[in-house]
Amino acid sequence: MIIVALDPPQNVDVEKWIKIRYDELKEYVQGFKIGVPAIIRVGLEGLSKIFKDYSGLLIADLKLADIGDVMALTASIVGDYGFNAVIAHAFVGYSQAVDELSKTCEKKGLKLILVVSMSHRGSEEFIDKHLESFVEIAKRVGSWGLVAPATRPLIIKRVRELIGSEVKILSPGIGVQGAEPGTAICYGADYEIVGRAITHSENVKQSALKIIENQKQRVAKCRG
Amino acid sequence: MIIVALDPPQNVDVEKWIKIRYDELKEYVQGFKIGVPAIIRVGLEGLSKIFKDYSGLLIADLKLADIGDVMALTASIVGDYGFNAVIAHAFVGYSQAVDELSKTCEKKGLKLILVVSMSHRGSEEFIDKHLESFVEIAKRVGSWGLVAPATRPLIIKRVRELIGSEVKILSPGIGVQGAEPGTAICYGADYEIVGRAITHSENVKQSALKIIENQKQRVAKCRG
């Protein structure tokens, strides 16, 4: 399963850029993830218009990392504009932080997705050291999903062992960042998040279909 | 010195709410800090109009915590809309994260402010354990400022010892969160960040002047 990260380059009409990709891809992928740059450039109203009829996953990738009431308020706002999932960091802790956020997500019917590891090198400096504690927080608040990087698949494997089978694992790092489609799923992820390899290609639909096919083949092989 | 955190409540006309408080307070305080909820509700264009003639500190408190290129792009965008400072987390690490962000901040003339400790209880779970390493990252990238909480003044004292006198310390937690005006400065902060105690009061100007006066008195005493 594929989630498309819509991270527009600078110097484009962002709203148009997103709408074109959404229209081309919505039938083939399971969801879209919108990051902070696109959210602050287009605004929530513009985004809510583009995605108003969408029934797939629509993730506000704000990487929330604030005190509880600020994160809760932010989640509540993006929920009002049609997002059905929100990404936050476990790093800010349970108490007066993820705890409060999770209650608001439950109230608003938002899927909470917690980052437990990231795809860049700096993730090893602090974040990865607390992997097990972050997964504990996710369990404690009943998080819908976790983010763990396709670039380091052994981390995905470990996270899957820790969290059990109910919680979704979303895995960025496929394509331009280096991981092959299917890798993360073979190691235990549910969704692979693909950005530029699809969105920045000349034919986004063709690129998506190719990645979906590659993903299927690799998964068939590793499960075979 | 005071920075006003403009965190509007739900169910208000956010743009108007911010504009009124900006007009009332701009002569008396050293800067304003706008958080994620207000940024995504008003949008950058609306905010840039309100603050277009302002020469004080204008901080985009996005608590950035993403991979380097996403944080750098975000900082670049808020810089284009008139913000002159941006808050990011040190916990995402130096490599491919704060390192890249700091280069963009330098290029765009943006003040980089790194969170090294937070005011909520959850900060003790993970963040505070890495305080010294976070301050090291701030030194390494030449961060303009650091965030450390007024609610735990001994942390401010420790951060000041570690960072030396050149780097600014900004301290939230004054007022509703429990710390008295002046406390953080007595322990080594440069700016106290005050939100609801000013912005949610009936007479915001009067409340601000009272807090400024209380701050002065306490500082005079502790330095006495």
XYZ file of C-alpha atoms in Angstrom:
448
model
C 0.000 0.000 0.000
C 1.216 3.465 -0.931
C 0.786 6.887 0.632
C 1.921 9.783 -1.533
C 3.837 12.570 0.198
C 2.811 15.792 -1.503
C 5.848 18.012 -0.966
C 5.788 20.645 -3.709
C 9.033 22.244 -4.885
C 9.567 25.983 -4.496
C 8.482 28.279 -7.329
C 5.354 26.411 -8.363
C 1.678 27.211 -7.924
C 1.346 24.898 -4.940
C -2.420 24.552 -4.994
C -2.439 23.610 -8.673
C 0.573 21.302 -8.235
C -1.228 19.392 -5.462
C -4.575 19.256 -7.261
C -3.045 17.777 -10.433
C -1.271 15.046 -8.499
C -4.297 14.304 -6.371
C -6.501 13.897 -9.462
C -3.961 11.695 -11.221
C -3.240 9.441 -8.257
C -6.298 9.191 -6.032
C -7.612 5.988 -7.626
C -4.346 4.117 -7.259
C -2.987 4.969 -3.827
C -4.309 4.581 -0.279
C -3.660 8.075 0.948
C -1.882 11.418 0.810
C 0.403 13.077 3.323
C 0.766 16.865 3.344
C 3.727 18.436 5.138
C 4.150 21.762 6.915
C 5.538 23.689 3.919
C 2.522 22.887 1.746
C 0.045 23.456 4.580
C 1.377 26.919 5.348
C 1.697 27.862 1.671
C -1.764 26.747 0.504
C -3.649 27.163 3.772
C -6.207 24.774 5.192
C -9.125 26.204 3.264
C -7.458 25.666 -0.099
C -6.449 22.144 0.845
C -9.898 21.236 2.133
C -11.377 22.181 -1.250
C -8.964 19.945 -3.154
C -9.601 16.906 -0.967
C -13.285 17.465 -0.169
C -14.552 14.235 -1.778
C -11.624 12.054 -0.764
C -12.300 9.034 1.396
C -8.728 7.690 1.696
C -6.138 8.578 4.305
C -5.442 12.293 4.447
C -2.540 12.917 6.786
C -1.518 16.303 8.189
C 2.208 15.721 8.587
C 2.824 18.560 10.997
C 5.292 16.523 13.068
C 3.676 18.096 16.102
C 6.147 18.553 18.938
C 4.651 21.033 21.365
C 2.948 21.055 24.748
C -0.288 19.065 24.896
C -2.836 21.835 24.567
C -1.105 23.362 21.538
C -0.893 19.977 19.790
C -4.505 19.204 20.670
C -5.711 22.549 19.329
C -3.712 22.077 16.130
C -5.098 18.577 15.579
C -8.589 19.836 16.193
C -8.158 22.556 13.569
C -6.793 20.261 10.842
C -9.621 17.824 11.640
C -12.138 20.597 11.001
C -10.604 21.073 7.550
C -11.003 17.472 6.468
C -7.781 15.750 7.504
C -8.420 12.353 9.089
C -4.920 11.670 10.466
C -2.162 13.674 12.117
C 1.516 12.979 12.735
C 3.161 13.921 16.043
C 6.446 13.188 17.790
C 6.593 10.820 20.742
C 9.721 12.690 21.812
C 7.743 15.385 23.656
C 6.661 12.708 26.112
C 3.404 11.305 27.423
C 2.629 13.656 30.274
C 0.906 16.947 29.340
C 1.863 16.170 25.738
C 0.951 13.044 23.700
C -1.600 12.098 26.352
C -3.615 15.290 25.760
C -3.193 15.113 21.998
C -4.476 11.541 21.876
C -7.652 12.472 23.759
C -8.450 15.201 21.248
C -7.726 12.855 18.338
C -10.140 10.323 19.777
C -12.809 12.942 20.305
C -12.419 14.261 16.761
C -12.149 10.837 15.094
C -8.593 11.575 13.968
C -6.030 8.836 13.502
C -2.963 9.583 15.616
C 0.366 8.601 14.075
C 3.503 8.872 16.233
C 7.046 9.212 14.943
C 9.270 6.650 16.644
C 12.219 6.896 14.253
C 13.116 9.056 11.243
C 14.799 8.525 7.886
C 17.657 11.031 8.213
C 21.048 10.396 9.857
C 20.319 12.724 12.783
C 17.605 10.336 13.965
C 20.341 8.139 15.416
C 21.677 10.965 17.602
C 18.738 11.044 20.038
C 15.441 9.710 18.673
C 16.475 6.127 17.942
C 17.879 5.767 21.454
C 14.346 5.950 22.813
C 12.656 3.702 20.265
C 11.255 1.270 22.824
C 9.926 4.001 25.110
C 8.283 5.738 22.140
C 6.536 2.519 21.144
C 5.386 2.213 24.772
C 3.804 5.672 24.573
C 2.080 4.689 21.334
C 0.628 1.609 23.039
C -0.426 3.573 26.084
C -2.394 6.183 24.117
C -3.775 3.706 21.579
C -2.030 5.327 18.641
C -3.458 4.245 15.248
C -0.062 4.223 13.581
C 3.678 4.715 13.877
C 6.287 6.198 11.553
C 9.528 4.248 11.056
C 12.016 4.689 8.186
C 12.339 2.421 5.143
C 15.982 3.478 4.963
C 16.706 1.414 8.084
C 14.446 -1.629 7.740
C 15.743 -3.388 10.852
C 14.145 -0.614 12.853
C 10.815 -1.410 11.210
C 11.275 -5.058 12.120
C 11.990 -4.142 15.743
C 9.024 -1.755 15.914
C 6.714 -4.455 14.524
C 7.925 -6.909 17.178
C 7.315 -4.335 19.909
C 3.932 -3.015 18.811
C 2.176 -6.205 17.704
C 0.018 -6.560 14.628
C -2.847 -4.134 15.258
C -1.030 -0.814 14.922
C -0.117 0.428 11.443
C 3.476 1.203 10.507
C 4.013 3.942 7.916
C 7.387 4.059 6.321
C 8.988 7.011 4.502
C 12.262 6.864 2.620
C 11.159 4.926 -0.482
C 12.567 6.186 -3.775
C 14.751 9.298 -3.768
C 15.889 8.694 -0.165
C 17.154 5.267 -1.196
C 14.869 2.392 -0.205
C 13.347 0.118 -2.871
C 9.534 -0.226 -3.051
C 8.377 -3.193 -0.990
C 11.373 -3.189 1.359
C 9.584 -1.617 4.280
C 6.538 -3.875 3.869
C 8.765 -6.941 3.781
C 10.165 -5.857 7.144
C 6.739 -5.287 8.693
C 5.377 -1.922 7.541
C 1.791 -1.498 6.283
C 2.201 1.617 4.165
C 5.153 2.912 2.187
C 5.292 6.682 1.880
C 6.598 7.793 -1.508
C 7.240 11.408 -2.422
C 9.440 12.781 -5.148
C 9.882 9.452 -6.990
C 6.216 9.849 -7.910
C 5.353 13.523 -7.544
C 8.412 14.971 -9.274
C 8.418 12.552 -12.215
C 7.229 13.546 -15.675
C 4.334 11.118 -15.659
C 3.154 10.807 -12.084
C 0.514 8.169 -12.789
C 2.927 5.950 -14.703
C 5.574 6.330 -11.975
C 3.038 5.452 -9.284
C 1.849 2.355 -11.150
C 5.428 1.233 -11.639
C 6.226 1.664 -7.949
C 3.030 -0.175 -6.965
C 4.029 -3.024 -9.296
C 7.584 -3.124 -7.907
C 6.197 -3.128 -4.405
C 3.901 -6.083 -5.200
C 6.703 -8.086 -6.760
C 9.083 -7.554 -3.892
C 6.428 -8.358 -1.305
C 5.381 -11.509 -3.175
C 9.002 -12.601 -3.170
C 9.771 -11.912 0.490
C 6.528 -13.535 1.610
C 6.881 -16.332 -0.912
C 12.268 41.933 28.151
C 8.958 40.433 27.061
C 7.871 38.439 24.034
C 4.123 37.993 23.681
C 2.911 34.553 22.607
C -0.119 35.125 20.417
C -2.114 31.927 20.888
C -5.727 32.755 20.082
C -8.542 30.751 21.672
C -10.927 28.735 19.492
C -14.090 30.433 18.229
C -12.648 33.878 17.649
C -11.827 35.777 14.469
C -8.139 34.947 14.714
C -6.864 37.639 12.374
C -8.750 40.357 14.227
C -7.770 38.909 17.621
C -4.081 39.048 16.681
C -4.269 42.479 15.093
C -5.894 44.061 18.155
C -3.250 42.633 20.482
C -0.417 43.582 18.161
C -1.637 47.183 17.960
C -2.102 47.427 21.722
C 1.229 45.891 22.658
C 3.807 46.578 19.952
C 5.216 49.689 21.667
C 5.786 47.967 24.981
C 7.181 44.540 24.198
C 10.257 43.284 22.348
C 8.572 40.775 20.105
C 5.753 38.416 19.226
C 5.690 34.667 18.870
C 3.072 32.987 16.676
C 2.397 29.276 17.085
C 1.267 26.608 14.632
C -2.479 26.884 15.359
C -2.560 30.604 14.535
C -0.282 30.218 11.511
C -2.451 27.547 9.933
C -5.696 29.341 10.788
C -4.743 32.812 9.534
C -2.241 31.820 6.866
C 1.064 33.508 6.168
C -0.378 36.167 3.903
C -2.803 37.405 6.529
C -0.086 37.449 9.177
C 2.390 39.262 6.948
C -0.130 42.087 6.492
C -0.652 42.516 10.233
C 3.077 42.675 11.010
C 4.301 44.414 7.861
C 5.724 47.486 9.615
C 7.034 45.705 12.680
C 10.734 45.890 13.427
C 10.825 43.819 16.630
C 11.271 40.075 16.947
C 8.683 38.135 14.986
C 9.030 34.460 15.776
C 7.430 31.615 13.825
C 7.014 29.083 16.612
C 6.591 26.056 14.381
C 8.648 23.830 16.691
C 10.149 22.370 13.530
C 11.092 18.730 13.978
C 11.524 17.246 10.528
C 14.314 16.201 8.199
C 16.679 19.004 7.192
C 15.326 19.894 3.780
C 11.723 20.118 5.017
C 12.731 22.352 7.944
C 14.894 24.490 5.658
C 12.088 24.925 3.129
C 9.640 25.815 5.899
C 12.004 28.396 7.388
C 12.586 29.870 3.972
C 8.837 30.257 3.403
C 8.129 31.955 6.743
C 11.114 34.236 6.105
C 9.539 35.304 2.816
C 6.411 36.318 4.725
C 8.199 38.620 7.149
C 9.126 36.450 10.096
C 12.666 37.107 11.331
C 13.067 34.155 13.692
C 12.068 30.508 13.732
C 11.895 27.896 16.502
C 13.060 24.322 15.888
C 13.784 21.263 18.006
C 17.353 20.149 18.642
C 16.159 16.575 19.219
C 15.986 15.802 15.496
C 19.779 15.939 15.638
C 22.550 17.803 13.880
C 23.137 15.608 10.846
C 20.783 16.133 7.879
C 18.570 18.105 10.259
C 19.526 21.184 12.347
C 22.710 21.531 10.299
C 20.759 22.082 7.065
C 18.172 24.289 8.741
C 20.854 26.544 10.198
C 22.422 27.119 6.785
C 19.112 28.255 5.329
C 18.481 30.513 8.336
C 21.848 32.139 7.838
C 21.234 32.617 4.117
C 17.797 34.145 4.736
C 18.872 36.303 7.695
C 16.592 34.384 10.048
C 17.355 33.980 13.730
C 17.436 30.307 14.635
C 16.070 29.432 18.067
C 16.460 25.854 19.315
C 14.327 24.175 21.958
C 16.575 22.542 24.555
C 13.922 22.012 27.235
C 10.173 22.560 27.481
C 7.738 23.795 30.131
C 5.468 20.737 30.365
C 6.034 17.656 32.532
C 6.704 15.371 29.545
C 9.887 17.327 28.815
C 11.566 15.376 31.624
C 10.789 12.025 29.963
C 13.250 12.399 27.063
C 14.162 15.983 26.137
C 15.747 17.093 29.405
C 17.996 14.030 29.413
C 19.820 15.442 26.386
C 20.056 19.038 27.547
C 23.843 19.237 27.282
C 23.951 17.649 23.826
C 21.231 19.982 22.591
C 23.191 23.000 23.811
C 26.233 21.566 21.983
C 24.234 21.459 18.738
C 23.158 25.062 19.304
C 26.806 26.079 19.714
C 27.886 24.093 16.694
C 25.365 25.711 14.329
C 25.685 29.187 15.833
C 22.071 29.306 16.992
C 20.874 32.842 17.842
C 18.791 31.665 20.766
C 17.576 28.796 22.908
C 14.254 27.985 24.533
C 14.279 26.867 28.175
C 11.317 26.886 30.582
C 10.638 29.461 33.300
C 8.768 26.752 35.183
C 12.073 25.018 35.952
C 14.532 27.880 36.481
C 17.467 25.667 37.448
C 17.444 24.413 33.869
C 17.799 27.996 32.658
C 20.738 28.463 35.012
C 22.397 25.309 33.686
C 21.769 26.299 30.048
C 23.286 29.726 30.676
C 26.395 28.133 32.181
C 26.735 25.832 29.184
C 26.060 28.292 26.376
C 27.942 31.374 27.623
C 26.689 34.938 27.420
C 26.323 35.545 23.680
C 23.347 33.322 22.883
C 19.868 34.484 23.898
C 17.684 32.394 26.180
C 13.925 32.692 25.666
C 11.759 31.415 28.452
C 8.096 30.411 28.253
C 5.958 29.483 31.239
C 5.436 32.938 32.795
C 1.937 33.647 34.072
C -0.754 31.019 33.557
C 1.789 28.168 33.515
C 2.992 29.253 36.944
C 6.262 31.221 36.876
C 6.402 34.794 38.197
C 7.586 37.594 35.869
C 11.312 38.132 36.289
C 12.073 34.625 37.549
C 13.536 33.354 34.298
C 15.642 36.496 33.811
C 16.992 36.209 37.344
C 18.178 32.710 36.452
C 19.844 33.780 33.219
C 17.180 34.195 30.501
C 17.076 37.234 28.199
C 13.423 37.171 27.205
C 10.353 35.992 29.053
C 7.573 34.701 26.838
C 4.125 35.577 28.157
C 0.916 34.399 26.577
C -2.513 34.141 28.135
C -1.681 36.279 31.206
C -1.525 39.174 28.755
C -3.485 38.161 25.675
C -6.515 36.678 27.433
C -6.923 39.463 29.989
C -9.626 42.114 29.728
C -7.154 44.939 29.269
C -4.144 43.555 27.468
C -2.104 46.752 27.581
C -2.632 47.194 31.304
C -1.776 43.530 31.950
C 1.381 43.815 29.877
C 2.508 46.973 31.687
C 1.897 45.323 35.047
C 3.913 42.247 34.053
C 6.732 44.437 32.718
C 6.757 46.339 36.017
C 6.749 43.105 38.054
C 9.557 41.778 35.917
C 11.659 44.900 36.503
C 11.103 44.802 40.251
C 12.036 41.147 40.568
C 15.116 41.561 38.397
C 16.253 44.642 40.334
C 15.927 42.633 43.525
C 17.760 39.494 42.372
C 20.543 41.551 40.827
C 20.501 43.962 43.771
